[in-house]
Short mmCIF file of C-alpha atoms in Angstrom, two decimals:
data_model
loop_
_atom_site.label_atom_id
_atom_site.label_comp_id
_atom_site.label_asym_id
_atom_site.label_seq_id
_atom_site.Cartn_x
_atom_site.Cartn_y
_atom_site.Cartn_z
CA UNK A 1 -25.93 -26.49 -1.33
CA UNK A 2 -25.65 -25.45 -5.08
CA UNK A 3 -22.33 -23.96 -6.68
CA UNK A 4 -22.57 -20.42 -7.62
CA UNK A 5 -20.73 -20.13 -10.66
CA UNK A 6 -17.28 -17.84 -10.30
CA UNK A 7 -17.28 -16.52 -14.00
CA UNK A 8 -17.44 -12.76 -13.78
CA UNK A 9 -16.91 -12.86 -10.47
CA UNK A 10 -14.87 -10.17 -8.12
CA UNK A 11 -13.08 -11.94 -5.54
CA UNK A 12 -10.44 -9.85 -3.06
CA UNK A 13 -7.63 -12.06 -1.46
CA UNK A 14 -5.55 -10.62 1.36
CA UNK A 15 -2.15 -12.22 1.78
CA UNK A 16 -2.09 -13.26 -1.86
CA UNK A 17 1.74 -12.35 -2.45
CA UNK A 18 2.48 -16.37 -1.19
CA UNK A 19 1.07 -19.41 0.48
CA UNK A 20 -2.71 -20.69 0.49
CA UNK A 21 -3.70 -16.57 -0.41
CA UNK A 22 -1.67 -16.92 -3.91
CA UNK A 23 -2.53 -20.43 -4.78
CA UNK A 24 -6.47 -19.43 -4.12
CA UNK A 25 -5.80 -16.85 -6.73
CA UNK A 26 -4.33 -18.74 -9.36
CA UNK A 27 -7.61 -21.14 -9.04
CA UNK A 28 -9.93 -18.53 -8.86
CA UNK A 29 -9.01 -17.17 -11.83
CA UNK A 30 -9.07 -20.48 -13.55
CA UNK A 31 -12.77 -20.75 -12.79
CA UNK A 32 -13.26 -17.31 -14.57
CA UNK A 33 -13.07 -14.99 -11.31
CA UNK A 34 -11.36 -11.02 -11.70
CA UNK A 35 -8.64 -11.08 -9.29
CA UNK A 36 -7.78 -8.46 -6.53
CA UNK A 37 -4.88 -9.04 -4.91
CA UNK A 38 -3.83 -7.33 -1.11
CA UNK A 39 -0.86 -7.48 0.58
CA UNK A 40 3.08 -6.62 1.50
CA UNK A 41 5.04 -7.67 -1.08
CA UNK A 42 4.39 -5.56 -3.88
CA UNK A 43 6.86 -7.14 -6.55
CA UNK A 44 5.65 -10.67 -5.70
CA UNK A 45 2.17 -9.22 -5.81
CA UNK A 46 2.69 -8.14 -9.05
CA UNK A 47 4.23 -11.01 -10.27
CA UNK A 48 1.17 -13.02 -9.25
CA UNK A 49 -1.28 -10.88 -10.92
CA UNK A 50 0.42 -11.45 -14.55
CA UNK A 51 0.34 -15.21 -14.10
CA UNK A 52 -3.81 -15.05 -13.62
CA UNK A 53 -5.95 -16.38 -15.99
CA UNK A 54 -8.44 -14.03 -15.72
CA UNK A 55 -8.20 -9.53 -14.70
CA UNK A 56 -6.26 -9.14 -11.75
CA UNK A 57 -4.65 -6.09 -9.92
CA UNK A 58 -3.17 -5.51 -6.97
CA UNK A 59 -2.65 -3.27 -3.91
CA UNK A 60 -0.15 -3.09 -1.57
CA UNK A 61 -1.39 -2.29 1.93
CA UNK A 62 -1.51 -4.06 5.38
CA UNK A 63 -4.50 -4.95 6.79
CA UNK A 64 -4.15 -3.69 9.87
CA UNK A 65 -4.56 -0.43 8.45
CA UNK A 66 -8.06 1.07 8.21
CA UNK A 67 -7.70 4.03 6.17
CA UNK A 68 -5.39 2.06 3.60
CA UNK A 69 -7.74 -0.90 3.60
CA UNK A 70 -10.96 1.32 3.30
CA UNK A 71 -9.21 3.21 0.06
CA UNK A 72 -8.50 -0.34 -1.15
CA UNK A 73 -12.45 -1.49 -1.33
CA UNK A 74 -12.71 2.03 -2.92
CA UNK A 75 -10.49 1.33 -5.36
CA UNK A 76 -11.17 -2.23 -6.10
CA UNK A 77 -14.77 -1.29 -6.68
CA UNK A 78 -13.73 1.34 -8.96
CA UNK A 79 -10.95 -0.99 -11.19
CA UNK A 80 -14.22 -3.96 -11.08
CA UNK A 81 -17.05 -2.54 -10.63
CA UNK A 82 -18.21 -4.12 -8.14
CA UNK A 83 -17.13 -6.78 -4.93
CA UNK A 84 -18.26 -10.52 -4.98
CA UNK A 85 -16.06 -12.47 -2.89
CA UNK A 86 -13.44 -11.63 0.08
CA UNK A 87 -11.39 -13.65 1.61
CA UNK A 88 -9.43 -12.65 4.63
CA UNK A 89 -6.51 -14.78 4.31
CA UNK A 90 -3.92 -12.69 5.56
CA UNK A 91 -2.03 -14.26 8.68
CA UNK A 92 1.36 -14.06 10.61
CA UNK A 93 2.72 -16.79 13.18
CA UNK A 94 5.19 -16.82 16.04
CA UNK A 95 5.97 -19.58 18.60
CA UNK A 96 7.38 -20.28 21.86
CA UNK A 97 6.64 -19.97 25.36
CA UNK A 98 5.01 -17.21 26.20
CA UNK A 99 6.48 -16.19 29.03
CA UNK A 100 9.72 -15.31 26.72
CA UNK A 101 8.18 -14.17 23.84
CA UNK A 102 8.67 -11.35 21.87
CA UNK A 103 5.80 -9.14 23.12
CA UNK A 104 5.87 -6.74 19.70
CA UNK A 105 5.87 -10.01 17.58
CA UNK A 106 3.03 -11.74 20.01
CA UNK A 107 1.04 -8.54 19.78
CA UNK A 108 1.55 -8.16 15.83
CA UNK A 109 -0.09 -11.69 15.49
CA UNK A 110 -3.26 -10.46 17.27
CA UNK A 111 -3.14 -7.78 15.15
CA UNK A 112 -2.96 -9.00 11.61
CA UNK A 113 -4.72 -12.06 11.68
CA UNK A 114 -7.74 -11.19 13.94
CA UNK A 115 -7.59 -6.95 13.83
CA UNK A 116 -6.75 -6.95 10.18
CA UNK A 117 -9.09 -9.82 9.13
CA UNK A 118 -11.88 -7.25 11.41
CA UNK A 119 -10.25 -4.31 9.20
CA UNK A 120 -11.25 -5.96 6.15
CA UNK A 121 -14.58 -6.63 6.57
CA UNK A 122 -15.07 -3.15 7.64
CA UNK A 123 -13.62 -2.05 4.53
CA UNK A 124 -15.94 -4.36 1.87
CA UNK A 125 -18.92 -5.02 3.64
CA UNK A 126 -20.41 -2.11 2.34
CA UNK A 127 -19.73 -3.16 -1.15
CA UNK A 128 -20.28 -7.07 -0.25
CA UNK A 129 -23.66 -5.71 0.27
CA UNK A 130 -24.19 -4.34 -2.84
CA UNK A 131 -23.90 -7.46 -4.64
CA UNK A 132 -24.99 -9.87 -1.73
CA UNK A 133 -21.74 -11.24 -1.78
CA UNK A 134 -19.79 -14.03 0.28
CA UNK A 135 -16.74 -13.08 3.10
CA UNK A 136 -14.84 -15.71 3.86
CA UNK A 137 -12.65 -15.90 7.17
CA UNK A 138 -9.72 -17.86 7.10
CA UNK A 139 -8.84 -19.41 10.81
CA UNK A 140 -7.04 -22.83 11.60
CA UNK A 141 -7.68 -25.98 13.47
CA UNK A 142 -6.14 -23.92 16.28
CA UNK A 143 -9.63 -22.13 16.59
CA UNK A 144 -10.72 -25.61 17.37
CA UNK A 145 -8.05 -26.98 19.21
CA UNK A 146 -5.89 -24.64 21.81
CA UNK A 147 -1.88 -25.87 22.06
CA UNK A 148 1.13 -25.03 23.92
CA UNK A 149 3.93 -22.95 22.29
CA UNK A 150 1.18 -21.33 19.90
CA UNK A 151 -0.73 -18.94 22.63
CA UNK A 152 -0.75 -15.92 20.12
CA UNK A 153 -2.16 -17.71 17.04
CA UNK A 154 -4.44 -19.70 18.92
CA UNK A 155 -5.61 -17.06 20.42
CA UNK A 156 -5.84 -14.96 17.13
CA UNK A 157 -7.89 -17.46 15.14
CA UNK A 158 -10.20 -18.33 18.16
CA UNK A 159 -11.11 -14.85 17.40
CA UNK A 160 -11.65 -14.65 14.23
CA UNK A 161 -13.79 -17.64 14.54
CA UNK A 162 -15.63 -15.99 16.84
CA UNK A 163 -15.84 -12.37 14.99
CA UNK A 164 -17.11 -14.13 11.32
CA UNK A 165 -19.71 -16.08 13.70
CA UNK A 166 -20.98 -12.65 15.34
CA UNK A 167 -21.16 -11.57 11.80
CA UNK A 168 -22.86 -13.87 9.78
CA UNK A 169 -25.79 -13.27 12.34
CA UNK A 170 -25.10 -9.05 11.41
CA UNK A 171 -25.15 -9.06 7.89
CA UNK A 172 -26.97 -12.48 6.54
CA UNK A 173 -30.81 -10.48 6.41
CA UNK A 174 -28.53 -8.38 3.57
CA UNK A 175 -27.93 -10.58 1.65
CA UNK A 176 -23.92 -11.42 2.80
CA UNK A 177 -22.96 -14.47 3.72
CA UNK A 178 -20.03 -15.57 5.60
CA UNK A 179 -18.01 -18.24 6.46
CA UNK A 180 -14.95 -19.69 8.53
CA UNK A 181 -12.50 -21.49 6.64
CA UNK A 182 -10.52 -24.18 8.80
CA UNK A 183 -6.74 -25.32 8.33
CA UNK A 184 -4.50 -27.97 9.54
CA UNK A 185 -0.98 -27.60 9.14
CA UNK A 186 -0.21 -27.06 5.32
CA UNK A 187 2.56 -27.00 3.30
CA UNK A 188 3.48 -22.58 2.90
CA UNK A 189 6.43 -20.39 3.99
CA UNK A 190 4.58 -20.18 7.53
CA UNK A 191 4.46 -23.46 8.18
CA UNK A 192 8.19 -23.91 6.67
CA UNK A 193 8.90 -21.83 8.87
CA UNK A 194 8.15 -23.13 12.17
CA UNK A 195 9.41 -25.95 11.36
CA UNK A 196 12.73 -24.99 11.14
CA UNK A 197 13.00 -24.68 15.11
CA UNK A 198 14.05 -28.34 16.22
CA UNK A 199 11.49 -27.72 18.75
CA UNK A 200 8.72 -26.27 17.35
CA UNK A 201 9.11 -29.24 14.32
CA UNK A 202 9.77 -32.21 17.12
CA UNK A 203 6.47 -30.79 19.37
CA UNK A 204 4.00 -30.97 16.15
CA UNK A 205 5.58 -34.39 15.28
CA UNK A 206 3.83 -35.96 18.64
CA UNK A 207 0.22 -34.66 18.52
CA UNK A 208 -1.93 -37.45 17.68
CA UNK A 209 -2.36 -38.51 13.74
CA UNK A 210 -3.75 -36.75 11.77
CA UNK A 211 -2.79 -33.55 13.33
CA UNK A 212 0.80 -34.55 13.50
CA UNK A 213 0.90 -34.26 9.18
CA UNK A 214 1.79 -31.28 7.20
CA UNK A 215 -0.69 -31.30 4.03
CA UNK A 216 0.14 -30.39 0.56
CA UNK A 217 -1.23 -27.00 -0.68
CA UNK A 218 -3.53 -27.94 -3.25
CA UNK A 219 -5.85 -30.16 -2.22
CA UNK A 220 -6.63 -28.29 0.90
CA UNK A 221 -7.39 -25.02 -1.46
CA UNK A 222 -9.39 -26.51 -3.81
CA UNK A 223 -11.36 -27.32 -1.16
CA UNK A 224 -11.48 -23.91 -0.33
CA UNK A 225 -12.94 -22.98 -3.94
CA UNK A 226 -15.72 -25.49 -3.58
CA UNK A 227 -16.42 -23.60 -0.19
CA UNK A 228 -16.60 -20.66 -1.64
CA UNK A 229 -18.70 -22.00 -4.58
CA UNK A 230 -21.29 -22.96 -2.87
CA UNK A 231 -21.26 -19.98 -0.21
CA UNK A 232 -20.62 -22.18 3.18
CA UNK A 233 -20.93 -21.61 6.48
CA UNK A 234 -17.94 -23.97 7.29
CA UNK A 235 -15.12 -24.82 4.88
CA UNK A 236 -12.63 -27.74 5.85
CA UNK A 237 -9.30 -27.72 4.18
CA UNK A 238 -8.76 -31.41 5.38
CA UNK A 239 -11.45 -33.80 5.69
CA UNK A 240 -11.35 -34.74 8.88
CA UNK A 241 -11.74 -31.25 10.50
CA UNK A 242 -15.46 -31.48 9.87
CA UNK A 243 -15.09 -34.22 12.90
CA UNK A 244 -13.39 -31.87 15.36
CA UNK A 245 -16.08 -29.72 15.63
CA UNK A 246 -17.87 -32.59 17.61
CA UNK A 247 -15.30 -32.85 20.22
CA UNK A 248 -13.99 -29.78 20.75
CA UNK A 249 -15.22 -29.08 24.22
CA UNK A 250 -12.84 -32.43 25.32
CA UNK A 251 -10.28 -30.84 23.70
CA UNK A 252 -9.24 -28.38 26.13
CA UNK A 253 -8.52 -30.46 29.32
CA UNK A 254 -7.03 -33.07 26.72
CA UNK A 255 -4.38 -30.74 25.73
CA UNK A 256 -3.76 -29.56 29.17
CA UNK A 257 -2.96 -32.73 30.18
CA UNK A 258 -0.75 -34.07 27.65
CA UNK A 259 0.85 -30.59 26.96
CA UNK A 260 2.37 -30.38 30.65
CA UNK A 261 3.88 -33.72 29.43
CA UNK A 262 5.15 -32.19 26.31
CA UNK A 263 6.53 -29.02 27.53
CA UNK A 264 8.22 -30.88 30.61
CA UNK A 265 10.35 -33.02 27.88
CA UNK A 266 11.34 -29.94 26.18
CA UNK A 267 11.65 -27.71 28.94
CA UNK A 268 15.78 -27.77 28.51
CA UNK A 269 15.59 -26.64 24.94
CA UNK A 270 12.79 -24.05 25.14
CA UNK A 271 15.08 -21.10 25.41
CA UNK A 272 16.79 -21.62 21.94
CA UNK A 273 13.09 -20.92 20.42
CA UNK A 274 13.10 -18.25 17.78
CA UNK A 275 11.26 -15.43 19.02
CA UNK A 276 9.80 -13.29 15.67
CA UNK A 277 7.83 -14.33 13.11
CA UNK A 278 8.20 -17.18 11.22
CA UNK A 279 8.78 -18.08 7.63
CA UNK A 280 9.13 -15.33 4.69
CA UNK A 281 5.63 -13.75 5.18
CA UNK A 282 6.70 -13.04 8.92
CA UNK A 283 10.06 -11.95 7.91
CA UNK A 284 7.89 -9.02 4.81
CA UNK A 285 5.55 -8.19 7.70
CA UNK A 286 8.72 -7.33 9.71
CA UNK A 287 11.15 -5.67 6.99
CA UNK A 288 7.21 -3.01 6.34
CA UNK A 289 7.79 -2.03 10.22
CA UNK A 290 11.27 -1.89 9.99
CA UNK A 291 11.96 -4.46 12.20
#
């Protein structure tokens, strides 16, 4: 598929104050693209948009949030002119059993990653329409894969998967296209996070290579801005995702089986799981609800 060129360009990143959302940003703008930034963390917000190459603002809203998010396209059309590119990137984690989660903090995960990331498209798809423009879905390898300890964000980006699927079929005879980006574990706050559990770190250290790795940031998002370039359907962050799409009916019994395994060694430490979100995006998502 051909590269669109990003020069003049309006792309809209949610969750840009940190992580894979700022980074995409910084090398958006490098390829000429105007910058809008969304999310939480309005001083690190605007400390990203004066480090851009290229115009940037920002807006400080939470996805989850129609009415905020739907002012944001308004406004972001106004600043531009018009809306190229979105990418829902915006995403929250939490971990444990579920059986002693933290329901708020379980439910806030389904919320932000696959509510909000449904929020934004129903804010700018009437203005990704406009300019035939390109919505890209972030979701994980734990759309592909399901896996113990991880029942909220599996579940969330199973959805999204699912959502950006249903509406690439809605939208694509207007001119939009859409796609699902794909993850493994990569080196930001949220995966920083997790990792500081014992447990949490210990239970990702025995999946099978090359799950079991934590990749560094940049690689997997310039592969994200060679996704978007060319407008795919499917963008991997690591190479070898492509491959999991091929087995990913085994995977389910797979993980069931070796999972009991898993969780029965750990079983005496599970309790001493943290139970909110993780890592410092978690912890601005919290300190907005006054949590």
């Amino acid at each position: 598929m051909s590269k669109v060129s990003l020069e003049g360009q309006v792309a809209v990143v949610t969750g840009a104050a940190r992580g894979v959302g700022e980074l995409l940003a910084r090398k958006l703008s490098a390829r000429g693209a105007k910058i809008a930034l969304v999310g939480l963390e309005p001083d690190e917000l605007k400390q990203v948009a004066g480090r851009l190459h290229s115009d940037a603002d920002w807006w400080h809203a939470d996805v989850t949030d129609h009415e905020a998010m739907a002012q944001v396209a308004r406004e972001v059309k106004d600043r531009f002119g018009k809306v190229d590119i979105v990418v829902a990137n915006a995403g929250v984690a939490t971990g444990g059993p579920l059986v002693d989660s933290d329901p708020v903090a379980w439910r806030r995960v389904i919320e932000v990653n696959l509510i909000g990331s449904a929020v934004t498209g129903r804010a700018f798809l009437p203005v990704l329409m406009e300019s035939r423009g390109y919505l890209l879905q972030i979701a994980s390898l734990a759309a592909i894969t399901p896996a113990p300890m991880m029942s909220a964000y599996c579940a969330s980006k199973s959805g999204v998967e699912a959502y950006a699927h249903s509406l690439r079929a809605e939208v694509g005879y207007k001119g939009v296209k859409v796609g699902v980006g794909y993850l493994s574990w990569t080196d930001t706050d949220m995966v920083r996070g997790a990792d500081q559990d014992d447990v949490m770190r210990e239970l990702r250290q025995r999946l099978p290579w090359p799950s079991n790795k934590t990749y560094p940031l940049g690689p997997a998002v310039d592969r994200i801005v060679d996704g978007i370039e060319r407008r795919s359907a499917h963008v991997y962050a690591q190479w070898w995702l492509r491959g999991m799409q091929g087995i990913r009916g085994y995977l389910p019994a797979l993980i069931g089986t070796v999972g009991q395994r898993e969780m029965r060694r750990f079983e005496g430490r599970l309790g001493h799981v943290p139970k909110g979100l993780v890592g410092a995006g978690g912890a601005a998502d919290e300190s907005v609800r006054g949590r």
